[in-house]
Short mmCIF file of C-alpha atoms in Angstrom, two decimals:
data_model
loop_
_atom_site.label_atom_id
_atom_site.label_comp_id
_atom_site.label_asym_id
_atom_site.label_seq_id
_atom_site.Cartn_x
_atom_site.Cartn_y
_atom_site.Cartn_z
CA SER K 175 -0.11 -0.06 0.06
CA TRP K 176 1.30 3.50 -0.86
CA GLN K 177 -0.30 6.80 0.35
CA VAL K 178 0.05 10.50 -0.61
CA GLN K 179 -1.29 13.06 1.81
CA LYS K 180 -1.51 16.82 1.05
CA SER K 181 -3.85 19.25 2.88
CA GLN K 182 -7.48 17.98 2.23
CA HIS K 183 -6.36 15.70 -0.54
CA SER K 184 -5.18 12.07 -0.20
CA LEU K 185 -4.47 9.14 -2.61
CA THR K 186 -4.04 5.59 -1.52
CA VAL K 187 -2.96 2.74 -3.99
CA SER K 188 -2.90 -0.75 -2.70
CA ALA K 189 -2.05 -3.91 -4.53
CA LEU K 190 -2.89 -7.69 -3.63
CA LEU K 191 -1.62 -11.03 -4.52
CA ASP K 192 -3.16 -14.24 -3.04
CA PHE K 193 -3.18 -17.98 -3.69
CA GLU K 194 -6.00 -20.32 -2.67
CA ARG K 195 -6.06 -24.20 -2.90
CA GLU K 196 -9.26 -26.19 -2.23
CA GLU K 197 -9.11 -29.88 -1.88
CA TYR K 198 -12.10 -32.35 -2.09
CA GLU K 199 -12.40 -35.80 -1.16
CA ARG K 200 -15.42 -38.14 -1.34
CA LYS K 201 -15.17 -41.64 0.33
CA SER K 202 -17.91 -44.27 0.61
CA SER K 203 -18.13 -48.08 0.75
CA ASN K 204 -21.31 -48.13 -1.25
CA THR K 205 -20.28 -48.66 -4.75
CA PHE K 206 -23.44 -50.56 -5.99
CA PHE K 207 -24.85 -47.65 -8.04
CA GLY K 208 -21.36 -46.55 -9.17
CA ASP K 209 -18.14 -45.58 -7.63
CA PRO K 210 -18.61 -42.19 -5.77
CA ASN K 211 -14.91 -41.94 -4.49
CA GLN K 212 -12.91 -39.27 -5.82
CA GLN K 213 -10.28 -36.69 -5.13
CA GLN K 214 -10.07 -33.15 -6.67
CA THR K 215 -7.95 -30.12 -6.27
CA PHE K 216 -8.65 -26.52 -7.44
CA ASP K 217 -6.02 -23.63 -7.40
CA THR K 218 -6.70 -20.01 -7.82
CA LEU K 219 -4.11 -17.36 -8.07
CA GLY K 220 -5.57 -13.75 -7.57
CA THR K 221 -4.14 -10.32 -8.24
CA ALA K 222 -5.90 -7.04 -7.38
CA VAL K 223 -5.32 -3.30 -7.10
CA GLU K 224 -7.39 -0.55 -5.38
CA ILE K 225 -7.23 3.27 -5.62
CA VAL K 226 -8.94 5.48 -2.97
CA ALA K 227 -8.84 9.24 -3.56
CA GLN K 228 -10.24 11.99 -1.37
CA ALA K 229 -10.68 15.68 -2.13
CA ARG K 230 -12.49 18.00 0.21
CA ASN K 231 -16.33 16.53 0.01
CA TRP K 232 -15.59 13.83 -2.50
CA THR K 233 -14.32 10.26 -1.99
CA PHE K 234 -13.69 8.01 -4.89
CA GLN K 235 -12.77 4.23 -4.79
CA ALA K 236 -12.10 1.91 -7.61
CA SER K 237 -10.72 -1.60 -7.59
CA ALA K 238 -9.98 -4.46 -9.97
CA ARG K 239 -9.21 -7.99 -9.49
CA HIS K 240 -8.11 -10.92 -11.94
CA ASP K 241 -8.27 -14.63 -10.89
CA ASP K 242 -6.18 -17.35 -12.69
CA ASN K 243 -8.36 -20.50 -12.26
CA ASP K 244 -5.71 -22.97 -13.42
CA GLY K 245 -7.81 -24.00 -16.51
CA ARG K 246 -10.64 -25.31 -14.47
CA PHE K 247 -12.78 -22.39 -15.62
CA ASP K 248 -12.17 -19.23 -17.62
CA ASN K 249 -10.14 -16.78 -15.85
CA ALA K 250 -12.12 -13.96 -14.31
CA SER K 251 -11.74 -10.16 -14.22
CA THR K 252 -13.98 -8.17 -11.92
CA TRP K 253 -14.25 -4.47 -10.90
CA ARG K 254 -16.00 -2.21 -8.42
CA ALA K 255 -16.32 1.44 -8.21
CA SER K 256 -17.90 3.97 -5.68
CA LEU K 257 -18.38 7.59 -5.27
CA ALA K 258 -19.58 9.45 -2.30
CA TYR K 259 -20.21 13.33 -1.78
CA ASN K 260 -20.85 15.21 1.42
CA LEU K 261 -23.54 17.68 0.95
CA SER K 262 -22.99 19.01 4.41
CA ASP K 263 -21.59 17.67 7.66
CA GLN K 264 -24.91 15.89 8.23
CA THR K 265 -25.80 14.47 4.71
CA ARG K 266 -23.84 12.25 2.45
CA LEU K 267 -24.76 10.89 -0.98
CA ARG K 268 -23.02 7.66 -2.22
CA ALA K 269 -23.39 5.34 -5.23
CA SER K 270 -21.54 2.18 -6.34
CA ALA K 271 -21.33 -0.43 -9.05
CA GLY K 272 -19.53 -3.66 -9.36
CA GLN K 273 -19.17 -7.18 -10.76
CA GLY K 274 -18.82 -10.58 -9.10
CA VAL K 275 -18.14 -14.14 -9.94
CA LYS K 276 -18.95 -17.27 -7.86
CA ASN K 277 -17.45 -20.71 -8.90
CA PRO K 278 -19.43 -23.83 -8.67
CA THR K 279 -18.89 -26.02 -5.54
CA PHE K 280 -17.04 -29.29 -5.78
CA ALA K 281 -20.29 -31.25 -5.13
CA GLU K 282 -21.98 -29.43 -8.07
CA LEU K 283 -19.06 -30.02 -10.35
CA PHE K 284 -18.21 -33.62 -9.46
CA GLY K 285 -21.35 -35.04 -7.93
CA PHE K 286 -22.06 -36.65 -4.52
CA PHE K 287 -23.48 -39.99 -5.19
CA PRO K 288 -24.09 -41.52 -8.63
CA ALA K 289 -27.47 -42.80 -7.63
CA SER K 290 -28.80 -39.33 -6.45
CA PHE K 291 -26.79 -36.20 -7.19
CA LEU K 292 -24.92 -36.37 -10.40
CA ALA K 293 -21.68 -34.63 -11.63
CA ASN K 294 -21.89 -31.73 -14.07
CA PRO K 295 -18.23 -30.71 -15.05
CA THR K 296 -19.44 -28.29 -17.64
CA LEU K 297 -20.84 -25.84 -15.12
CA LYS K 298 -20.08 -22.19 -15.56
CA PRO K 299 -19.28 -19.75 -12.73
CA GLU K 300 -22.19 -17.46 -11.80
CA LYS K 301 -21.62 -13.83 -12.77
CA SER K 302 -23.31 -10.75 -11.48
CA ILE K 303 -23.30 -6.93 -11.68
CA SER K 304 -24.83 -4.82 -9.06
CA TYR K 305 -25.64 -1.10 -8.41
CA GLU K 306 -26.49 0.67 -5.32
CA VAL K 307 -27.40 4.35 -4.46
CA GLY K 308 -27.66 5.57 -0.81
CA LEU K 309 -28.28 8.46 1.39
CA ASP K 310 -26.87 8.86 4.83
CA LYS K 311 -28.25 11.62 7.11
CA ALA K 312 -27.35 12.72 10.75
CA ILE K 313 -30.16 14.13 12.81
CA GLY K 314 -28.74 14.99 16.25
CA PRO K 315 -26.87 12.03 17.56
CA ALA K 316 -28.82 9.54 15.25
CA GLN K 317 -27.58 8.31 12.04
CA PHE K 318 -30.04 7.27 9.06
CA SER K 319 -29.48 5.51 6.00
CA LEU K 320 -31.60 4.71 3.01
CA VAL K 321 -30.18 2.56 0.17
CA TRP K 322 -31.70 1.35 -3.25
CA PHE K 323 -29.93 -1.70 -4.70
CA GLU K 324 -30.36 -3.88 -7.79
CA ALA K 325 -28.36 -7.00 -9.04
CA GLU K 326 -28.43 -9.01 -12.36
CA LEU K 327 -27.17 -12.63 -12.09
CA GLU K 328 -26.14 -14.66 -15.21
CA ASP K 329 -25.56 -18.34 -15.32
CA GLU K 330 -27.22 -18.89 -11.89
CA ILE K 331 -26.65 -22.32 -10.65
CA PHE K 332 -29.97 -24.33 -9.73
CA THR K 333 -30.79 -28.00 -9.06
CA ALA K 334 -32.62 -29.64 -11.76
CA PHE K 335 -34.63 -32.91 -11.20
CA ASN K 336 -34.47 -35.80 -13.54
CA SER K 337 -37.23 -38.37 -14.40
CA ASP K 338 -35.09 -41.12 -13.06
CA PHE K 339 -35.25 -39.48 -9.61
CA THR K 340 -31.62 -38.05 -9.68
CA SER K 341 -30.72 -34.52 -9.65
CA ILE K 342 -28.08 -32.31 -11.06
CA ALA K 343 -26.80 -28.74 -10.92
CA ARG K 344 -27.32 -26.70 -14.08
CA ASN K 345 -26.77 -23.10 -15.25
CA ARG K 346 -30.02 -21.04 -15.89
CA GLU K 347 -30.15 -19.72 -19.34
CA GLY K 348 -31.40 -16.25 -18.70
CA GLN K 349 -30.81 -13.62 -16.05
CA SER K 350 -32.11 -13.65 -12.58
CA THR K 351 -32.80 -10.22 -10.92
CA ARG K 352 -32.83 -8.74 -7.29
CA ASN K 353 -33.76 -5.24 -6.33
CA GLY K 354 -35.12 -3.51 -3.19
CA ILE K 355 -34.40 -0.97 -0.41
CA GLU K 356 -32.81 -1.07 2.85
CA THR K 357 -33.22 1.55 5.72
CA SER K 358 -31.21 1.63 8.87
CA VAL K 359 -30.81 3.76 12.06
CA ASN K 360 -28.16 3.99 14.73
CA TRP K 361 -29.33 6.00 17.68
CA PRO K 362 -27.27 6.62 20.81
CA MET K 363 -30.30 7.48 23.04
CA SER K 364 -27.78 8.24 25.97
CA GLU K 365 -24.26 7.56 27.07
CA ARG K 366 -25.55 4.03 28.25
CA LEU K 367 -28.06 2.98 25.65
CA THR K 368 -27.69 2.62 22.02
CA VAL K 369 -30.46 1.31 19.63
CA ASN K 370 -29.91 -0.15 16.09
CA ALA K 371 -32.57 -1.12 13.58
CA THR K 372 -32.71 -2.30 9.95
CA TYR K 373 -35.38 -3.17 7.45
CA THR K 374 -34.91 -4.71 3.94
CA ASN K 375 -37.60 -5.13 1.35
CA ILE K 376 -36.36 -7.28 -1.66
CA SER K 377 -37.81 -8.51 -4.78
CA SER K 378 -36.16 -11.44 -6.54
CA GLU K 379 -36.92 -13.38 -9.80
CA ASN K 380 -35.32 -16.23 -11.70
CA ASP K 381 -34.96 -16.34 -15.57
CA GLN K 382 -38.55 -17.71 -15.74
CA LYS K 383 -39.94 -14.66 -13.86
CA GLN K 384 -40.72 -16.75 -10.77
CA ASP K 385 -40.00 -15.68 -7.31
CA GLU K 386 -36.57 -16.97 -6.18
CA ILE K 387 -36.74 -19.72 -3.51
CA ARG K 388 -35.38 -19.07 -0.04
CA VAL K 389 -35.28 -15.32 -0.54
CA PRO K 390 -37.75 -13.61 2.01
CA GLU K 391 -39.33 -10.41 0.67
CA GLN K 392 -38.99 -8.79 4.11
CA THR K 393 -36.39 -8.95 6.72
CA ALA K 394 -35.74 -6.76 9.97
CA SER K 395 -33.80 -6.42 13.08
CA LEU K 396 -33.76 -4.37 16.23
CA ASN K 397 -30.74 -4.41 18.52
CA MET K 398 -30.16 -2.76 21.86
CA ASP K 399 -26.96 -2.22 23.87
CA TRP K 400 -27.12 -1.09 27.45
CA GLN K 401 -24.64 -0.42 30.24
CA PRO K 402 -26.81 -0.03 33.38
CA ALA K 403 -25.59 2.47 36.01
CA PHE K 404 -26.52 0.27 38.95
CA LEU K 405 -23.71 -2.31 38.21
CA GLU K 406 -20.67 -0.70 36.78
CA GLY K 407 -19.09 -2.83 34.21
CA LEU K 408 -22.17 -4.83 33.17
CA LYS K 409 -22.94 -4.89 29.53
CA VAL K 410 -26.45 -6.06 28.32
CA GLY K 411 -27.50 -6.66 24.61
CA ALA K 412 -30.83 -7.77 23.20
CA ALA K 413 -31.87 -8.38 19.60
CA ALA K 414 -35.11 -9.42 17.67
CA ASP K 415 -34.59 -10.47 14.16
CA TYR K 416 -37.61 -10.86 11.79
CA VAL K 417 -37.54 -13.08 8.64
CA GLY K 418 -40.70 -12.79 6.42
CA GLU K 419 -42.37 -15.65 4.50
CA GLN K 420 -40.24 -17.29 1.79
CA ASN K 421 -40.92 -19.66 -1.06
CA ASP K 422 -39.16 -23.24 -1.19
CA ILE K 423 -39.42 -26.49 -3.03
CA PHE K 424 -40.47 -29.89 -1.11
CA PHE K 425 -38.32 -32.47 -2.89
CA SER K 426 -41.00 -35.21 -3.19
CA PHE K 427 -42.16 -36.91 -6.38
CA PRO K 428 -43.71 -34.95 -7.95
CA GLN K 429 -42.03 -31.92 -6.24
CA GLN K 430 -44.19 -29.36 -4.61
CA ASP K 431 -43.99 -25.62 -4.10
CA VAL K 432 -44.21 -24.68 -0.44
CA LYS K 433 -44.28 -21.55 1.62
CA LEU K 434 -42.10 -21.23 4.72
CA ASP K 435 -43.68 -19.34 7.63
CA ALA K 436 -42.36 -15.83 9.01
CA TYR K 437 -40.81 -16.03 12.31
CA THR K 438 -39.06 -13.64 14.77
CA LEU K 439 -36.11 -14.72 16.84
CA LEU K 440 -35.18 -13.22 20.31
CA SER K 441 -31.46 -13.27 21.61
CA ALA K 442 -29.82 -11.76 24.36
CA ASN K 443 -26.12 -11.39 25.74
CA THR K 444 -24.49 -10.11 28.86
CA SER K 445 -20.92 -9.70 30.21
CA TYR K 446 -19.85 -8.65 33.64
CA PRO K 447 -16.10 -8.25 34.61
CA LEU K 448 -14.83 -10.49 37.42
CA GLY K 449 -11.41 -8.97 37.24
CA GLU K 450 -9.09 -6.89 35.04
CA ASN K 451 -8.79 -9.75 32.41
CA LEU K 452 -11.73 -12.09 33.35
CA SER K 453 -15.51 -11.62 32.43
CA LEU K 454 -18.51 -13.91 33.10
CA THR K 455 -20.71 -14.08 30.03
CA PHE K 456 -24.25 -15.28 29.19
CA ARG K 457 -25.77 -15.72 25.82
CA GLY K 458 -29.25 -16.87 24.77
CA GLN K 459 -30.53 -17.69 21.17
CA ASN K 460 -33.89 -18.38 19.97
CA MET K 461 -35.15 -17.59 23.55
CA LEU K 462 -38.83 -18.17 22.81
CA ASP K 463 -38.04 -21.70 21.33
CA LYS K 464 -39.50 -20.96 17.90
CA GLN K 465 -39.63 -23.95 15.45
CA ILE K 466 -38.33 -22.45 12.22
CA GLU K 467 -37.18 -23.73 8.77
CA ASP K 468 -35.04 -21.84 6.39
CA VAL K 469 -34.79 -25.00 4.05
CA THR K 470 -37.85 -27.30 3.86
CA GLY K 471 -37.38 -30.39 6.10
CA PHE K 472 -34.29 -28.94 8.10
CA ARG K 473 -35.42 -27.46 11.42
CA GLN K 474 -33.15 -24.80 13.03
CA PRO K 475 -32.10 -25.15 16.50
CA GLY K 476 -34.63 -24.35 19.38
CA SER K 477 -33.69 -22.31 22.53
CA GLN K 478 -29.89 -22.34 23.27
CA PHE K 479 -28.25 -20.88 26.40
CA PHE K 480 -24.67 -20.52 27.17
CA ILE K 481 -22.74 -19.44 30.32
CA GLY K 482 -18.95 -19.01 30.05
CA LEU K 483 -15.83 -17.16 31.00
CA ARG K 484 -13.77 -14.95 28.71
CA LEU K 485 -10.28 -14.18 29.22
CA ASN K 486 -9.01 -11.06 27.75
#
């Protein structure tokens, strides 16, 4: 990273080189329907550069990345750019756009079990381009944010079901789309109490203009952090997370479209110092013991409570 600073102007240039290796091994003694045993390796060499420039009320950021996929897929080049402008000390406008690439998983490429989930070594990586426009506003101590976003996805990977009861991963032929708005607020109500809230409304469709599965239209969260005055050092946090209804598929024969119920989860955490470097902690998740599913047939954990010690 290299930086130049002069008065109210600055320029930072950063470069990145990284290497990643993934290894996949499948072992099974059941070879009646075909041999599922295999070993695969996938290497990626990535290079990237980023430029961040600031001049008075403007901030500009741009980055580009190139991945050498060792012949497994076509090499990928992606980019991202953003621009922000401070209208005043309390108001900021911002916009960004960028590309992304996601490679198939090993199971999607090479299969899991020949009698059920088949290999598809011709899969292409998913590619997306996204846009975002936002407004940040400070009103007293509270910080508000409103963001509009949109994304277009090409070669989306989905699971196709065959007439012989097997399934296989394939690329969609057309584009899938997502768009929506997100609002958030961070409000320090006092020196001891801070409240955060977010709400997202999203519309998502596949290339057949059908609603995407497992993408709830509405999500929201409310978080509170409190440091009570009656017991110095005690920290208390509480959260409520809402997930709206979402579509899914019940993998029967024939397969059925189902709707997963909306739910709200309550959680809490506390910590209290027992000494200079030791704290007593408590954490509770899904405290109302809601029975929820984010994937048909796979129930999420019920109530969970944890008591522990943290050494700093």
